[in-house]
Coordinates of C-alpha atoms in Angstrom, one line a residue:
M91 CA -11.0 -0.5 81.3
D92 CA -13.0 0.0 84.4
C93 CA -11.6 -2.1 87.2
G94 CA -15.0 -2.2 88.8
E95 CA -16.6 -4.2 85.9
G96 CA -18.1 -7.5 86.4
P97 CA -15.2 -9.9 86.0
N98 CA -13.0 -8.1 88.5
D99 CA -15.8 -7.8 91.1
E100 CA -16.5 -11.5 90.6
D101 CA -12.9 -12.3 91.3
A102 CA -12.7 -10.1 94.3
A103 CA -15.9 -11.6 95.7
G104 CA -14.7 -15.1 95.1
D105 CA -11.6 -14.2 97.0
A106 CA -13.4 -12.6 99.9
D107 CA -16.0 -15.4 100.2
S108 CA -13.7 -18.4 99.5
T109 CA -14.3 -20.1 102.8
A110 CA -15.0 -23.8 103.4
T111 CA -18.6 -23.2 102.3
A112 CA -17.7 -22.2 98.8
P113 CA -18.5 -24.8 96.2
D114 CA -15.6 -27.0 95.3
T115 CA -15.2 -26.5 91.6
A116 CA -11.6 -27.5 91.4
G117 CA -12.4 -30.5 89.3
D118 CA -14.6 -28.6 86.8
G119 CA -13.3 -26.8 83.8
P120 CA -14.2 -23.1 83.5
T121 CA -17.2 -22.4 81.2
D122 CA -17.1 -18.6 81.0
P123 CA -14.8 -17.3 78.2
V124 CA -13.0 -15.0 80.6
D125 CA -12.6 -17.9 83.0
A126 CA -11.2 -20.1 80.2
E127 CA -8.6 -17.4 79.1
L128 CA -7.7 -16.8 82.8
A129 CA -7.3 -20.6 83.4
D130 CA -5.0 -21.0 80.4
A131 CA -2.9 -17.9 81.2
L132 CA -2.7 -18.8 84.9
E133 CA -1.6 -22.4 84.1
R134 CA 1.1 -21.2 81.8
V135 CA 2.4 -18.7 84.3
A136 CA 2.1 -21.0 87.3
H137 CA 3.8 -23.9 85.4
G138 CA 6.7 -21.6 84.6
A139 CA 6.9 -20.6 88.2
V140 CA 6.7 -24.1 89.5
V141 CA 9.4 -25.4 87.1
S142 CA 11.5 -22.3 87.8
T143 CA 11.3 -22.1 91.6
P144 CA 13.7 -25.0 92.4
S145 CA 16.3 -23.5 90.0
I146 CA 15.8 -20.0 91.3
V147 CA 16.2 -21.3 94.9
L148 CA 19.3 -23.2 93.8
Q149 CA 20.6 -20.1 92.1
R150 CA 20.1 -17.9 95.1
G151 CA 21.6 -20.6 97.3
L152 CA 24.7 -20.8 95.1
T153 CA 25.0 -17.0 95.0
L154 CA 24.6 -16.9 98.8
A155 CA 27.4 -19.5 99.1
F156 CA 29.6 -17.6 96.7
T157 CA 29.1 -14.4 98.7
A158 CA 29.6 -16.1 102.1
L159 CA 32.8 -17.8 100.8
L160 CA 34.3 -14.4 99.8
T161 CA 33.2 -12.5 102.9
N162 CA 34.5 -15.2 105.2
T163 CA 37.8 -15.7 103.2
F164 CA 38.7 -12.0 102.7
S165 CA 38.2 -9.1 105.0
A166 CA 35.2 -6.8 104.6
G167 CA 37.2 -3.9 103.1
P168 CA 38.6 -5.8 100.0
Y169 CA 35.4 -7.7 99.5
G170 CA 33.6 -4.3 99.6
L171 CA 35.8 -3.0 96.8
F172 CA 35.2 -6.1 94.8
A173 CA 31.4 -5.8 95.3
L174 CA 31.3 -2.1 94.5
A175 CA 33.2 -2.6 91.2
R176 CA 31.0 -5.5 90.2
R177 CA 27.8 -3.6 91.0
I178 CA 29.0 -0.6 89.0
A179 CA 29.6 -2.9 86.0
R180 CA 26.2 -4.5 86.7
F181 CA 24.7 -1.0 86.6
L182 CA 26.0 -0.7 83.0
R183 CA 24.8 -4.2 82.2
R184 CA 21.3 -3.4 83.2
L185 CA 21.4 -0.3 81.0
A186 CA 22.6 -2.3 78.0
L187 CA 19.9 -4.9 78.5
G188 CA 17.3 -2.2 77.9
V189 CA 17.8 -2.7 74.2
A190 CA 16.7 -6.3 74.6
A191 CA 13.3 -5.4 76.2
G192 CA 11.5 -5.9 72.9
L193 CA 12.2 -9.6 72.8
S194 CA 9.4 -10.7 75.1
R195 CA 7.0 -8.2 73.4
F196 CA 7.5 -9.3 69.8
V197 CA 9.0 -12.8 69.7
P198 CA 5.8 -14.5 71.0
S199 CA 3.7 -12.9 68.3
A200 CA 6.3 -13.2 65.5
D201 CA 4.9 -14.3 62.1
G202 CA 7.1 -17.3 61.5
A203 CA 10.7 -18.2 62.1
A204 CA 12.1 -15.6 59.7
E205 CA 10.5 -12.7 61.5
R206 CA 11.6 -14.2 64.9
D207 CA 15.2 -14.4 63.7
A208 CA 15.1 -10.9 62.4
I209 CA 13.9 -9.6 65.8
A210 CA 16.6 -11.6 67.6
T211 CA 19.2 -10.3 65.2
V212 CA 18.4 -6.6 65.7
A213 CA 18.4 -7.2 69.5
A214 CA 21.7 -8.9 69.4
A215 CA 23.3 -6.2 67.3
L216 CA 22.1 -3.5 69.6
L217 CA 23.3 -5.4 72.7
A218 CA 26.7 -5.8 71.2
A219 CA 27.1 -2.2 70.2
V220 CA 25.8 -0.8 73.5
S221 CA 27.8 -3.2 75.7
L222 CA 31.1 -2.6 73.9
S223 CA 30.6 1.1 74.2
F224 CA 29.8 1.0 77.9
A225 CA 32.8 -1.4 78.5
A226 CA 35.2 0.9 76.8
A227 CA 33.9 3.9 78.7
L228 CA 34.2 2.2 82.1
F229 CA 37.6 0.8 81.3
L230 CA 39.0 4.3 80.4
A231 CA 37.2 6.0 83.3
A232 CA 38.3 3.5 85.9
P233 CA 41.3 5.5 87.3
R234 CA 39.2 8.6 87.5
V235 CA 36.3 6.8 89.2
A236 CA 38.7 5.3 91.8
A237 CA 40.3 8.7 92.4
V238 CA 36.9 10.3 93.0
A239 CA 35.9 7.4 95.4
G240 CA 39.3 7.7 97.1
E241 CA 39.7 3.9 97.0
G242 CA 43.1 3.6 95.2
S243 CA 44.6 1.5 92.5
R244 CA 43.0 -1.8 93.5
F245 CA 39.5 -0.5 93.1
A246 CA 40.6 0.8 89.6
L247 CA 41.9 -2.7 88.8
F248 CA 38.6 -4.3 89.8
L249 CA 36.7 -1.8 87.7
R250 CA 38.8 -2.5 84.6
I251 CA 38.5 -6.3 85.0
F252 CA 34.7 -6.1 85.2
A253 CA 34.6 -3.5 82.4
A254 CA 36.5 -6.0 80.1
G255 CA 34.0 -8.7 81.1
L256 CA 30.9 -6.6 80.5
P257 CA 30.1 -7.8 77.0
A258 CA 30.3 -11.4 78.2
S259 CA 27.9 -10.6 81.0
V260 CA 25.5 -8.8 78.7
A261 CA 25.6 -11.8 76.3
L262 CA 24.6 -14.2 79.0
F263 CA 21.6 -12.2 80.1
G264 CA 20.7 -11.5 76.4
V265 CA 20.5 -15.2 75.7
A266 CA 18.4 -15.6 78.8
R267 CA 16.0 -12.9 77.6
L268 CA 15.6 -14.8 74.3
L269 CA 15.0 -18.1 76.1
R270 CA 12.3 -16.4 78.2
A271 CA 10.6 -14.9 75.1
T272 CA 10.4 -18.3 73.5
E273 CA 9.1 -19.9 76.8
E274 CA 12.0 -22.4 77.0
V275 CA 11.5 -23.0 80.7
T276 CA 14.0 -25.8 81.3
A277 CA 16.7 -24.3 79.2
L278 CA 16.4 -20.9 80.8
N279 CA 16.6 -22.4 84.3
L280 CA 19.6 -24.6 83.4
L281 CA 21.5 -21.7 81.8
Q282 CA 20.8 -18.8 84.2
R283 CA 19.9 -20.5 87.4
V284 CA 22.2 -23.6 87.4
A285 CA 25.1 -23.4 84.9
F286 CA 26.3 -19.9 85.7
P287 CA 25.9 -20.0 89.5
V288 CA 27.7 -23.4 89.6
A289 CA 30.5 -22.0 87.4
Q290 CA 30.7 -18.8 89.6
L291 CA 30.9 -20.8 92.8
A292 CA 33.6 -23.1 91.3
V293 CA 35.8 -20.2 90.3
G294 CA 35.1 -18.6 93.7
V295 CA 36.4 -21.7 95.5
V296 CA 39.5 -21.9 93.3
G297 CA 40.2 -18.2 93.7
A298 CA 39.5 -18.0 97.4
V299 CA 40.7 -21.3 98.7
A300 CA 43.4 -22.5 96.3
L301 CA 44.8 -19.1 95.3
A302 CA 43.6 -16.8 98.1
D303 CA 43.4 -14.1 95.4
L304 CA 40.3 -11.9 95.0
T305 CA 41.7 -10.5 91.7
G306 CA 41.7 -14.0 90.2
V307 CA 38.1 -14.4 91.2
A308 CA 37.3 -11.1 89.5
V309 CA 38.9 -12.3 86.3
A310 CA 37.3 -15.7 86.3
V311 CA 33.7 -14.7 86.9
P312 CA 33.3 -12.9 83.5
L313 CA 35.0 -15.7 81.7
A314 CA 32.5 -18.2 83.2
M315 CA 29.7 -15.9 82.1
G316 CA 31.0 -15.8 78.5
A317 CA 31.4 -19.6 78.4
V318 CA 27.8 -20.2 79.6
A319 CA 26.5 -17.6 77.1
V320 CA 28.2 -19.4 74.2
G321 CA 26.6 -22.7 75.3
G322 CA 23.2 -21.1 75.6
A323 CA 23.4 -19.5 72.1
A324 CA 24.5 -22.8 70.6
W325 CA 21.6 -24.6 72.2
L326 CA 19.1 -22.0 70.8
A327 CA 20.6 -22.4 67.3
R328 CA 20.4 -26.2 67.4
R329 CA 17.0 -26.5 69.2
R330 CA 15.1 -23.6 67.9
G331 CA 17.0 -23.0 64.6
I332 CA 17.6 -19.4 65.4
R333 CA 20.0 -17.8 63.0
P334 CA 21.2 -14.3 62.3
R335 CA 18.9 -12.8 59.7
I336 CA 18.6 -9.3 58.1
R337 CA 16.1 -10.0 55.2
V338 CA 12.7 -11.5 55.8
P339 CA 11.2 -13.4 52.9
G340 CA 7.8 -12.1 52.1
G341 CA 8.1 -9.5 54.8
D342 CA 9.6 -6.1 55.4
G343 CA 12.8 -6.4 57.5
D344 CA 13.3 -2.7 57.7
A345 CA 9.7 -2.3 59.1
I346 CA 10.4 -5.0 61.7
R347 CA 13.6 -3.3 62.8
R348 CA 12.0 0.1 63.0
R349 CA 9.1 -1.3 65.0
Y350 CA 11.5 -2.9 67.4
V351 CA 13.6 0.2 67.9
R352 CA 10.5 2.4 68.3
Y353 CA 9.3 0.2 71.1
T354 CA 12.6 -0.4 72.7
A355 CA 14.0 3.2 72.6
P356 CA 11.8 4.5 75.4
L357 CA 12.5 1.5 77.5
F358 CA 16.2 1.9 77.0
L359 CA 16.0 5.5 78.1
S360 CA 13.8 4.5 81.0
G361 CA 16.4 2.0 82.0
F362 CA 18.7 4.9 82.9
A363 CA 16.2 5.8 85.5
T364 CA 15.3 2.3 86.8
T365 CA 18.9 1.2 86.9
T366 CA 19.8 4.3 88.9
Q367 CA 17.0 3.4 91.3
R368 CA 18.2 -0.2 91.7
L369 CA 22.0 0.2 91.5
G370 CA 22.7 3.9 91.8
F371 CA 23.3 3.3 95.5
Y372 CA 26.7 1.8 94.8
P373 CA 28.2 4.9 93.1
L374 CA 26.7 6.8 96.0
I375 CA 28.4 4.6 98.5
A376 CA 31.7 4.7 96.6
V377 CA 31.7 8.5 96.8
F378 CA 30.5 9.1 100.3
L379 CA 31.2 5.9 102.3
S380 CA 33.7 3.1 102.5
G381 CA 34.3 -0.2 100.8
T382 CA 33.0 -2.0 103.9
A383 CA 29.7 -0.2 103.5
G384 CA 29.5 -1.3 99.9
G385 CA 30.0 -4.9 101.0
V386 CA 27.3 -4.6 103.7
F387 CA 24.9 -3.1 101.3
A388 CA 25.5 -5.8 98.7
V389 CA 24.9 -8.5 101.4
G390 CA 21.7 -6.7 102.4
V391 CA 20.4 -6.5 98.9
L392 CA 21.3 -10.2 98.4
V393 CA 19.3 -11.3 101.5
G394 CA 16.4 -9.0 100.4
S395 CA 16.4 -10.7 97.0
L396 CA 15.7 -14.0 98.7
V397 CA 12.4 -12.6 99.9
R398 CA 11.7 -11.6 96.3
L399 CA 11.7 -15.3 95.1
P400 CA 7.9 -15.6 94.7
L401 CA 7.8 -12.6 92.4
M402 CA 10.8 -13.7 90.4
A403 CA 9.1 -17.1 89.9
I404 CA 5.8 -15.6 88.7
N405 CA 7.6 -13.1 86.5
Q406 CA 9.4 -15.8 84.5
F407 CA 6.6 -16.1 81.9
I408 CA 4.3 -13.2 82.7
P409 CA 5.7 -11.1 79.8
P410 CA 4.7 -13.3 76.9
V411 CA 1.4 -14.4 78.5
A412 CA 0.4 -10.8 79.3
A413 CA 1.5 -9.6 75.9
A414 CA -0.7 -12.3 74.3
L415 CA -3.7 -11.5 76.4
N416 CA -3.3 -7.8 75.5
D417 CA -2.8 -8.4 71.8
D418 CA -5.8 -10.8 71.6
G419 CA -8.1 -8.4 73.3
H420 CA -8.8 -10.1 76.7
P421 CA -8.6 -7.2 79.2
A422 CA -10.8 -8.9 81.8
A423 CA -8.7 -12.0 81.9
L424 CA -5.5 -9.9 82.1
S425 CA -7.0 -8.0 85.1
R426 CA -7.9 -11.1 86.9
L427 CA -4.5 -12.7 86.1
Y428 CA -2.9 -9.6 87.8
H429 CA -5.2 -10.1 90.9
V430 CA -4.4 -13.8 91.3
T431 CA -0.7 -13.6 90.6
S432 CA -0.1 -10.6 92.9
R433 CA -2.0 -12.4 95.7
L434 CA 0.0 -15.6 95.3
V435 CA 3.2 -13.5 95.3
L436 CA 2.2 -11.7 98.5
V437 CA 1.6 -15.0 100.3
G438 CA 5.1 -16.2 99.5
V439 CA 6.8 -12.9 100.2
V440 CA 5.2 -12.4 103.6
G441 CA 6.1 -16.0 104.6
L442 CA 9.8 -15.4 103.7
S443 CA 10.0 -11.9 105.3
V444 CA 9.1 -12.8 108.9
P445 CA 12.0 -15.1 109.7
A446 CA 14.5 -12.9 107.8
I447 CA 13.5 -9.9 110.0
V448 CA 13.1 -11.8 113.3
Y449 CA 16.4 -13.8 113.0
R450 CA 18.4 -11.0 111.3
E451 CA 21.5 -11.6 113.5
A452 CA 21.6 -15.3 112.6
V453 CA 21.2 -14.4 108.9
M454 CA 24.0 -11.8 108.9
S455 CA 26.3 -14.1 110.9
L456 CA 26.5 -16.4 107.7
F457 CA 28.7 -13.7 106.1
G458 CA 31.1 -13.4 109.0
P459 CA 31.4 -11.6 112.4
A460 CA 32.0 -8.2 110.8
F461 CA 28.5 -8.2 109.3
V462 CA 26.6 -9.0 112.4
A463 CA 26.9 -5.5 113.7
Y464 CA 24.9 -4.3 110.7
A465 CA 22.0 -6.7 111.4
P466 CA 19.7 -3.8 112.5
L467 CA 19.7 -2.6 108.9
L468 CA 18.4 -5.8 107.5
P469 CA 14.7 -5.2 108.1
G470 CA 15.0 -2.1 105.8
F471 CA 16.2 -4.3 102.9
V472 CA 13.5 -6.9 103.5
L473 CA 10.6 -4.4 103.9
A474 CA 11.7 -2.7 100.7
Q475 CA 11.2 -5.9 98.9
V476 CA 7.8 -6.5 100.5
L477 CA 6.7 -3.1 99.3
A478 CA 8.0 -3.8 95.8
C479 CA 6.5 -7.3 95.6
A480 CA 3.1 -6.2 96.9
A481 CA 2.5 -4.4 93.5
G482 CA 3.1 -7.7 91.6
S483 CA 4.2 -7.6 88.0
V484 CA 3.3 -3.9 87.6
G485 CA 6.3 -2.8 85.5
I486 CA 5.9 -5.8 83.2
L487 CA 2.2 -5.1 82.6
L488 CA 3.0 -1.5 81.8
R489 CA 5.5 -2.7 79.1
M490 CA 3.3 -5.5 77.7
T491 CA 0.3 -3.1 77.3
D492 CA 2.5 -0.8 75.3
H493 CA 2.8 2.0 77.9
Q494 CA 6.6 2.1 77.9
R495 CA 6.5 5.9 77.5
A496 CA 4.4 6.3 80.7
L497 CA 7.0 4.0 82.4
L498 CA 9.7 6.3 81.2
V499 CA 8.0 9.3 82.8
V500 CA 7.4 7.4 86.1
N501 CA 11.0 6.3 86.4
T502 CA 12.4 9.7 85.5
V503 CA 10.3 11.3 88.3
I504 CA 11.4 8.6 90.8
T505 CA 15.0 9.0 89.9
L506 CA 14.9 12.7 90.4
F507 CA 13.1 12.1 93.7
L508 CA 15.8 9.6 94.7
A509 CA 18.6 12.1 93.9
V510 CA 17.0 14.8 96.0
T511 CA 16.5 12.5 99.0
A512 CA 19.3 9.9 98.9
I513 CA 22.3 12.2 98.9
P514 CA 21.2 14.3 101.9
L515 CA 20.2 11.1 103.8
T516 CA 23.5 9.5 103.1
I517 CA 25.5 12.5 104.1
E518 CA 23.5 12.8 107.4
F519 CA 23.1 9.2 108.4
G520 CA 25.7 7.2 106.5
L521 CA 24.8 3.7 105.6
A522 CA 21.5 3.8 107.5
G523 CA 20.6 6.8 105.3
V524 CA 21.3 4.7 102.1
V525 CA 19.1 1.9 103.4
A526 CA 16.3 4.4 104.2
S527 CA 16.6 5.8 100.7
Y528 CA 16.4 2.3 99.2
L529 CA 13.2 1.5 101.2
L530 CA 11.7 4.8 100.3
M531 CA 12.6 4.5 96.6
L532 CA 11.1 1.0 96.1
G533 CA 7.9 1.9 98.0
V534 CA 7.2 5.2 96.1
N535 CA 8.3 3.7 92.8
N536 CA 5.9 0.8 92.9
G537 CA 3.1 2.8 94.3
L538 CA 3.4 5.3 91.5
E539 CA 3.6 2.6 88.9
V540 CA 0.4 1.0 90.2
A541 CA -1.4 4.4 90.0
V542 CA -0.3 4.9 86.4
L543 CA -1.3 1.4 85.4
Y544 CA -4.7 1.9 86.9
R545 CA -5.0 5.3 85.1
V546 CA -4.1 4.0 81.7
E547 CA -5.4 0.4 81.7
G548 CA -7.8 0.2 84.7
L549 CA -5.5 -2.6 86.2
Q550 CA -4.6 -2.8 89.9
P551 CA -3.3 -5.7 91.9
F552 CA -5.4 -5.6 95.1
T553 CA -8.5 -7.5 96.3
L554 CA -9.8 -8.1 99.8
A555 CA -8.0 -11.5 99.8
H556 CA -4.6 -9.7 99.9
G557 CA -5.3 -9.1 103.6
K558 CA -5.2 -12.9 104.3
P559 CA -1.4 -13.3 104.3
L560 CA -1.0 -10.2 106.5
L561 CA -3.5 -11.7 109.1
A562 CA -1.7 -15.1 108.9
A563 CA 1.6 -13.4 109.5
V564 CA 0.6 -12.3 113.0
P565 CA 0.8 -15.7 114.7
F566 CA 3.9 -16.5 112.6
L567 CA 5.6 -13.4 114.0
A568 CA 4.5 -14.1 117.6
L569 CA 5.8 -17.7 117.5
A570 CA 9.1 -16.6 115.9
L571 CA 9.7 -13.9 118.5
A572 CA 8.9 -16.4 121.3
T573 CA 11.2 -19.0 119.9
R574 CA 14.0 -16.5 119.6
E575 CA 13.8 -15.7 123.2
L576 CA 13.7 -19.3 124.4
L577 CA 16.4 -20.9 122.2
P578 CA 19.9 -20.0 121.1
R579 CA 20.5 -18.2 117.8
L580 CA 20.7 -21.0 115.2
P581 CA 18.4 -23.6 116.8
G582 CA 15.9 -20.8 117.6
A583 CA 15.9 -19.6 114.0
L584 CA 15.4 -23.1 112.6
A585 CA 12.7 -24.1 115.1
G586 CA 10.9 -20.8 115.0
T587 CA 10.8 -20.7 111.3
A588 CA 9.4 -24.3 111.1
V589 CA 6.7 -23.7 113.7
G590 CA 5.8 -20.3 112.4
L591 CA 5.5 -21.4 108.8
A592 CA 3.2 -24.3 110.0
A593 CA 1.0 -21.8 111.8
Y594 CA 1.1 -19.4 108.8
V595 CA -0.1 -22.2 106.4
A596 CA -2.8 -23.3 108.9
V597 CA -4.3 -19.8 109.2
L598 CA -4.3 -19.4 105.4
R599 CA -6.2 -22.6 105.1
V600 CA -8.8 -21.5 107.6
L601 CA -9.2 -18.1 105.9
G602 CA -9.9 -20.0 102.6
V603 CA -8.6 -20.5 99.1
S604 CA -10.5 -19.0 96.1
P605 CA -12.1 -21.2 93.5
V606 CA -9.7 -19.8 90.9
E607 CA -6.7 -21.0 93.0
R608 CA -8.4 -24.4 93.6
R609 CA -8.9 -24.9 89.8
L610 CA -5.3 -23.9 89.2
L611 CA -3.9 -26.3 91.8
A612 CA -6.1 -29.1 90.4
S613 CA -5.0 -28.4 86.8
L614 CA -1.3 -28.3 87.8
A615 CA -1.7 -31.5 89.8
E616 CA -3.2 -33.2 86.8
R617 CA -0.5 -31.9 84.5
Y618 CA 2.3 -33.2 86.6
R619 CA 0.5 -36.5 87.3
A620 CA 0.2 -37.1 83.6
A621 CA 3.9 -36.1 83.1
A622 CA 4.9 -38.6 85.9
V623 CA 2.9 -41.3 84.2
R624 CA 4.5 -40.6 80.8
L625 CA 8.0 -40.6 82.4
R626 CA 7.2 -43.9 84.2
D627 CA 6.0 -45.5 80.9
R628 CA 9.2 -44.3 79.1
V629 CA 11.4 -45.7 81.8
G630 CA 9.4 -49.0 81.7
D631 CA 9.7 -49.2 77.9
G632 CA 13.4 -48.5 78.1
S633 CA 14.0 -51.3 80.6
E634 CA 12.4 -54.0 78.5

């Protein structure tokens, strides 16, 4: 599809010209078929984002509290070993979850409950086989890995604990993938964003405060993951009636399984490249640097992930929506969906990035005095996420338009590029070199994915309106810097963020909101107004 065709130009023009003089069509329903498809897709994605955002923020807050608890209770060295071992296990978890990539692609379009159950069954079987294999490999290799890293027996113990807990970790995120594929917004958020982070913080408090034992925390975290996974699977069985199924009445179970494996195999192989990009830095740190460096890098990635919140919210239900638009033959609506969602993501990401960069010392002080010295590295983590989020849901769109093999090629190239650049930079510059590699990797990776998506589907994320949040960030940055100079660390951070955000929002309002966004806001407002009325009526009926 040519990205310059009418619908895309119309969207870009609407964005560029959406000033106060644009007609207010927020209350009118779309009449063009493309507009109608776009409105429905946007509302589904935006509703998922709105419902998910509070739980994502809560999840990140609880994770931040868990990390701050451990870094302030234990010294940077032991925490760094704990973090390194857990990230290496997470590396394997992400690899294993590659075999569940077909859930969001095939479950939404499954022909009945039997086919859906067969798809879920083959995904669960593959997850179990791969996770158990990886767990056994890491458990057996732990002493050798610790010896190569030069970190001793305690690091080997952490590795073995997290290896034993790997199947439980994979099970939790596998259940979450199935909840996402079935668009169970509330259940997904309760499971992944509330139940597990609360359980993790609880075991962290017991281990750190009551027992003062980091090994106990390492044992308890996978147990909590397993318990939450069992609860989520039981809920799916009761609410959705999902059951293990091999045969499909009136269908070809073998064909369903072959189709799933054919689709998933390239994504699983691609996962070796993408996971190396995201988490390969931890083995690199283990070999060339210290446990303290591993802890600092883990904290930097955690803070950077807070900046990523808008993209995480939008991505909650982009996969099934994009897959449906692609399967139903609506390329123009898919293109405009990409434009609007990437623009909304950029607005949120820029607004979160400015205070994280300006008040980096205050942010790092949350994790203890030992981490403040590494505050100059924090902008690298934040800017890496800005570059990644600017591309929007590019990787998801490549998968949902059935270009998983192109994604495999891209990720293989980027991984080779990372290997060539990251090792020399780490040897030469230490932890700063690792952060520079991280920034470079995310920027190049997402730029190349955008180029490939444009080449194969004619889709790209950018319009003229993407410049609006960048312009609005200028007064935000100026006010934040001025406040930092005038007030002490914490009061300055709070006041500067509040004043800067107010200026940011005001400038965005002056620059204008597009008609598409106004219609979206109006439809969401009406949806939640109606939901509030229904809730009020039920409460009123129950009190009679």
